[in-house]
mmCIF file of C-alpha atoms in Angstrom:
data_model
loop_
_atom_site.group_PDB
_atom_site.id
_atom_site.type_symbol
_atom_site.label_atom_id
_atom_site.label_comp_id
_atom_site.label_asym_id
_atom_site.label_seq_id
_atom_site.Cartn_x
_atom_site.Cartn_y
_atom_site.Cartn_z
ATOM 1 C CA UNK X 1 87.219 133.990 103.762
ATOM 2 C CA UNK X 2 89.851 135.957 101.870
ATOM 3 C CA UNK X 3 88.137 138.687 99.833
ATOM 4 C CA UNK X 4 89.916 139.989 96.778
ATOM 5 C CA UNK X 5 91.784 143.234 97.362
ATOM 6 C CA UNK X 6 90.983 146.128 95.071
ATOM 7 C CA UNK X 7 94.292 145.528 93.336
ATOM 8 C CA UNK X 8 93.363 141.899 92.733
ATOM 9 C CA UNK X 9 89.965 142.908 91.408
ATOM 10 C CA UNK X 10 91.611 145.344 89.017
ATOM 11 C CA UNK X 11 94.167 142.745 87.896
ATOM 12 C CA UNK X 12 91.462 140.159 87.198
ATOM 13 C CA UNK X 13 89.435 142.633 85.161
ATOM 14 C CA UNK X 14 92.508 143.871 83.271
ATOM 15 C CA UNK X 15 93.426 140.272 82.404
ATOM 16 C CA UNK X 16 89.950 139.700 80.920
ATOM 17 C CA UNK X 17 90.123 142.590 78.442
ATOM 18 C CA UNK X 18 90.790 141.272 74.953
ATOM 19 C CA UNK X 19 93.688 142.591 72.871
ATOM 20 C CA UNK X 20 92.901 145.701 70.851
ATOM 21 C CA UNK X 21 89.894 146.920 72.817
ATOM 22 C CA UNK X 22 89.229 150.602 73.466
ATOM 23 C CA UNK X 23 88.276 150.882 77.149
ATOM 24 C CA UNK X 24 86.987 153.736 79.303
ATOM 25 C CA UNK X 25 87.777 153.634 83.012
ATOM 26 C CA UNK X 26 85.273 155.392 85.249
ATOM 27 C CA UNK X 27 86.046 157.356 88.409
ATOM 28 C CA UNK X 28 86.902 155.454 91.597
ATOM 29 C CA UNK X 29 88.012 151.824 91.833
ATOM 30 C CA UNK X 30 87.958 151.307 88.005
ATOM 31 C CA UNK X 31 90.909 153.676 87.559
ATOM 32 C CA UNK X 32 93.123 151.027 89.198
ATOM 33 C CA UNK X 33 92.720 148.839 86.102
ATOM 34 C CA UNK X 34 95.233 151.070 84.286
ATOM 35 C CA UNK X 35 97.967 149.930 86.672
ATOM 36 C CA UNK X 36 97.406 146.260 85.773
ATOM 37 C CA UNK X 37 97.367 146.264 81.959
ATOM 38 C CA UNK X 38 100.735 144.783 80.870
ATOM 39 C CA UNK X 39 102.861 147.151 78.807
ATOM 40 C CA UNK X 40 103.174 144.562 76.001
ATOM 41 C CA UNK X 41 99.397 144.308 75.521
ATOM 42 C CA UNK X 42 97.465 146.620 73.203
ATOM 43 C CA UNK X 43 94.569 147.804 75.327
ATOM 44 C CA UNK X 44 93.792 151.450 74.577
ATOM 45 C CA UNK X 45 92.513 153.223 77.680
ATOM 46 C CA UNK X 46 90.229 156.238 77.330
ATOM 47 C CA UNK X 47 89.357 158.912 79.871
ATOM 48 C CA UNK X 48 86.296 161.079 79.294
ATOM 49 C CA UNK X 49 88.130 164.347 79.983
ATOM 50 C CA UNK X 50 90.056 163.795 76.736
ATOM 51 C CA UNK X 51 92.805 161.181 76.952
ATOM 52 C CA UNK X 52 93.363 158.172 74.683
ATOM 53 C CA UNK X 53 96.228 155.793 75.323
ATOM 54 C CA UNK X 54 96.285 156.363 79.071
ATOM 55 C CA UNK X 55 98.939 154.476 81.025
ATOM 56 C CA UNK X 56 99.441 153.583 84.691
ATOM 57 C CA UNK X 57 99.813 156.083 87.517
ATOM 58 C CA UNK X 58 103.186 157.882 87.437
ATOM 59 C CA UNK X 59 105.909 157.675 90.056
ATOM 60 C CA UNK X 60 105.769 160.486 92.607
ATOM 61 C CA UNK X 61 108.678 162.318 90.951
ATOM 62 C CA UNK X 62 107.255 161.922 87.426
ATOM 63 C CA UNK X 63 103.849 163.592 87.879
ATOM 64 C CA UNK X 64 102.690 165.930 85.101
ATOM 65 C CA UNK X 65 100.000 168.165 86.701
ATOM 66 C CA UNK X 66 98.489 168.767 83.251
ATOM 67 C CA UNK X 67 97.946 165.079 82.511
ATOM 68 C CA UNK X 68 95.072 163.710 84.615
ATOM 69 C CA UNK X 69 92.142 161.327 84.311
ATOM 70 C CA UNK X 70 88.456 162.151 84.826
ATOM 71 C CA UNK X 71 88.902 161.701 88.579
ATOM 72 C CA UNK X 72 91.672 164.356 88.609
ATOM 73 C CA UNK X 73 94.329 161.737 89.357
ATOM 74 C CA UNK X 74 97.721 162.061 87.622
ATOM 75 C CA UNK X 75 98.252 159.503 84.844
ATOM 76 C CA UNK X 76 100.828 158.674 82.196
ATOM 77 C CA UNK X 77 100.508 158.477 78.428
ATOM 78 C CA UNK X 78 101.543 155.308 76.613
ATOM 79 C CA UNK X 79 103.507 155.523 73.365
ATOM 80 C CA UNK X 80 101.172 156.760 70.612
ATOM 81 C CA UNK X 81 98.688 158.196 73.113
ATOM 82 C CA UNK X 82 97.051 161.598 72.787
ATOM 83 C CA UNK X 83 94.883 164.143 74.564
ATOM 84 C CA UNK X 84 92.230 166.349 73.032
ATOM 85 C CA UNK X 85 89.130 168.462 73.540
ATOM 86 C CA UNK X 86 86.363 167.303 75.881
ATOM 87 C CA UNK X 87 83.816 167.467 73.049
ATOM 88 C CA UNK X 88 85.946 165.146 70.884
ATOM 89 C CA UNK X 89 86.129 162.736 73.804
ATOM 90 C CA UNK X 90 82.351 162.599 74.052
ATOM 91 C CA UNK X 91 82.121 162.052 70.304
ATOM 92 C CA UNK X 92 84.118 158.870 70.886
ATOM 93 C CA UNK X 93 81.710 157.859 73.676
ATOM 94 C CA UNK X 94 78.453 158.747 71.937
ATOM 95 C CA UNK X 95 79.639 157.478 68.578
ATOM 96 C CA UNK X 96 79.842 153.898 69.844
ATOM 97 C CA UNK X 97 83.624 153.659 69.475
ATOM 98 C CA UNK X 98 84.332 152.200 72.942
ATOM 99 C CA UNK X 99 84.442 148.422 73.240
ATOM 100 C CA UNK X 100 84.078 148.545 77.004
ATOM 101 C CA UNK X 101 83.362 150.898 79.870
ATOM 102 C CA UNK X 102 84.210 150.027 83.477
ATOM 103 C CA UNK X 103 82.168 151.820 86.127
ATOM 104 C CA UNK X 104 81.684 151.691 89.887
ATOM 105 C CA UNK X 105 78.149 151.324 91.206
ATOM 106 C CA UNK X 106 75.924 151.716 94.246
ATOM 107 C CA UNK X 107 73.670 148.914 92.999
ATOM 108 C CA UNK X 108 73.379 146.508 90.064
ATOM 109 C CA UNK X 109 70.095 144.675 89.446
ATOM 110 C CA UNK X 110 69.766 141.114 88.166
ATOM 111 C CA UNK X 111 68.499 142.409 84.805
ATOM 112 C CA UNK X 112 71.637 144.551 84.327
ATOM 113 C CA UNK X 113 70.270 147.886 85.528
ATOM 114 C CA UNK X 114 72.927 150.109 87.105
ATOM 115 C CA UNK X 115 72.581 152.894 89.692
ATOM 116 C CA UNK X 116 75.816 154.783 90.349
ATOM 117 C CA UNK X 117 75.147 158.515 90.563
ATOM 118 C CA UNK X 118 72.765 159.323 93.447
ATOM 119 C CA UNK X 119 71.766 157.561 96.659
ATOM 120 C CA UNK X 120 68.608 159.571 97.391
ATOM 121 C CA UNK X 121 66.292 162.161 95.888
ATOM 122 C CA UNK X 122 67.653 164.651 98.430
ATOM 123 C CA UNK X 123 71.277 164.579 97.259
ATOM 124 C CA UNK X 124 72.318 168.229 96.961
ATOM 125 C CA UNK X 125 74.933 167.605 94.294
ATOM 126 C CA UNK X 126 74.270 164.418 92.327
ATOM 127 C CA UNK X 127 77.315 163.650 90.223
ATOM 128 C CA UNK X 128 76.086 161.745 87.200
ATOM 129 C CA UNK X 129 78.899 163.176 85.039
ATOM 130 C CA UNK X 130 79.406 161.243 81.825
ATOM 131 C CA UNK X 131 78.232 157.892 83.268
ATOM 132 C CA UNK X 132 74.912 157.972 81.418
ATOM 133 C CA UNK X 133 76.689 158.661 78.109
ATOM 134 C CA UNK X 134 79.191 155.890 78.784
ATOM 135 C CA UNK X 135 76.587 153.327 79.851
ATOM 136 C CA UNK X 136 74.554 154.031 76.706
ATOM 137 C CA UNK X 137 77.428 154.547 74.248
ATOM 138 C CA UNK X 138 79.913 151.794 75.081
ATOM 139 C CA UNK X 139 79.418 148.374 73.495
ATOM 140 C CA UNK X 140 79.771 146.667 76.883
ATOM 141 C CA UNK X 141 79.568 147.744 80.524
ATOM 142 C CA UNK X 142 81.383 145.972 83.344
ATOM 143 C CA UNK X 143 81.101 147.059 86.979
ATOM 144 C CA UNK X 144 83.849 146.960 89.594
ATOM 145 C CA UNK X 145 82.684 147.509 93.175
ATOM 146 C CA UNK X 146 82.647 146.191 96.750
ATOM 147 C CA UNK X 147 80.093 143.404 97.202
ATOM 148 C CA UNK X 148 78.292 145.206 100.050
ATOM 149 C CA UNK X 149 78.068 148.698 101.524
ATOM 150 C CA UNK X 150 80.067 149.636 104.614
ATOM 151 C CA UNK X 151 77.076 148.697 106.773
ATOM 152 C CA UNK X 152 76.668 145.313 105.061
ATOM 153 C CA UNK X 153 73.793 145.979 102.653
ATOM 154 C CA UNK X 154 74.038 144.074 99.345
ATOM 155 C CA UNK X 155 74.838 145.854 96.114
ATOM 156 C CA UNK X 156 73.700 143.004 93.906
ATOM 157 C CA UNK X 157 69.909 143.352 94.073
ATOM 158 C CA UNK X 158 66.679 142.211 92.425
ATOM 159 C CA UNK X 159 65.743 145.785 91.555
ATOM 160 C CA UNK X 160 67.693 149.025 92.037
ATOM 161 C CA UNK X 161 66.335 151.276 94.751
ATOM 162 C CA UNK X 162 68.433 154.266 93.681
ATOM 163 C CA UNK X 163 67.915 156.405 90.536
ATOM 164 C CA UNK X 164 69.109 154.485 87.481
ATOM 165 C CA UNK X 165 72.115 155.469 85.420
ATOM 166 C CA UNK X 166 71.115 153.065 82.624
ATOM 167 C CA UNK X 167 68.685 150.162 82.233
ATOM 168 C CA UNK X 168 69.884 146.670 81.298
ATOM 169 C CA UNK X 169 73.420 147.806 80.481
ATOM 170 C CA UNK X 170 75.668 145.691 82.752
ATOM 171 C CA UNK X 171 76.992 142.344 81.536
ATOM 172 C CA UNK X 172 79.685 141.548 84.118
ATOM 173 C CA UNK X 173 80.473 142.493 87.744
ATOM 174 C CA UNK X 174 83.738 142.229 89.665
ATOM 175 C CA UNK X 175 83.472 142.468 93.455
ATOM 176 C CA UNK X 176 85.741 141.656 96.372
ATOM 177 C CA UNK X 177 83.851 138.372 96.807
ATOM 178 C CA UNK X 178 83.502 137.166 93.241
ATOM 179 C CA UNK X 179 82.953 137.652 89.507
ATOM 180 C CA UNK X 180 79.452 137.524 88.060
ATOM 181 C CA UNK X 181 77.844 137.470 84.620
ATOM 182 C CA UNK X 182 74.416 139.008 84.002
ATOM 183 C CA UNK X 183 72.572 136.427 81.906
ATOM 184 C CA UNK X 184 69.296 137.425 80.247
ATOM 185 C CA UNK X 185 66.346 135.534 81.688
ATOM 186 C CA UNK X 186 68.474 134.106 84.491
ATOM 187 C CA UNK X 187 70.157 136.925 86.443
ATOM 188 C CA UNK X 188 73.464 136.728 88.289
ATOM 189 C CA UNK X 189 75.634 133.731 87.372
ATOM 190 C CA UNK X 190 78.689 133.177 89.564
ATOM 191 C CA UNK X 191 81.849 132.768 87.489
ATOM 192 C CA UNK X 192 84.455 132.892 90.281
ATOM 193 C CA UNK X 193 84.482 133.200 94.065
ATOM 194 C CA UNK X 194 87.157 134.663 96.295
ATOM 195 C CA UNK X 195 89.271 132.136 98.223
ATOM 196 C CA UNK X 196 87.439 130.619 101.167
ATOM 197 C CA UNK X 197 84.031 131.993 100.134
ATOM 198 C CA UNK X 198 81.254 129.410 99.848
ATOM 199 C CA UNK X 199 78.317 129.727 97.507
ATOM 200 C CA UNK X 200 76.004 129.912 100.539
ATOM 201 C CA UNK X 201 78.003 132.786 102.090
ATOM 202 C CA UNK X 202 78.003 134.611 98.781
ATOM 203 C CA UNK X 203 74.223 134.197 98.485
ATOM 204 C CA UNK X 204 73.711 135.483 102.027
ATOM 205 C CA UNK X 205 75.563 138.694 101.165
ATOM 206 C CA UNK X 206 73.567 139.243 97.947
ATOM 207 C CA UNK X 207 70.144 140.793 97.513
ATOM 208 C CA UNK X 208 69.129 138.658 94.530
ATOM 209 C CA UNK X 209 69.239 134.948 93.701
ATOM 210 C CA UNK X 210 72.629 133.738 92.463
ATOM 211 C CA UNK X 211 73.041 130.916 89.973
ATOM 212 C CA UNK X 212 75.852 128.426 89.600
ATOM 213 C CA UNK X 213 77.391 128.162 86.125
ATOM 214 C CA UNK X 214 75.906 125.461 83.913
#
């Protein structure tokens, strides 16, 4: 079994984004997608703190401390890019102007529910941030995450056990073991598996029934 690295996951997702889309990258693993969008492709990356036209991470000697993404990581600005007020950024999100949002998740259910902001009712500082706005406002929601938790529990589940970020919002998931589509009335359909991973192994590491493509 040769699981995809996070860089490979990001590269696969970046390669699947159609030309001309406006895309928000959530905090965590999704920010890596910015490093894998070819410079000659017109994919306009958005960050909720107020950046449009975000580029890859800068070299260590080219960091601008005033130019960061929502995760407080230094970023670059592609030609024609801009930065603006936080309220204007959320007008883009809530106005339905994003073609795609990419988020991390604690769990994704077979009906497309996503839970990504709290792991228990006792969390002292749940960090939902703008995830609810993004999940509701973007035209599409893809998830990029590890297939299981550190202790081996599945993140693809029949029903989310954690508080929901949004119901029925996810249409595609990229994990270190495969790529999955959420198909209405069917659930998780396997589109690609990591090298050396069998369908049976993938099913054993998932908490919901997986389906082979038609």
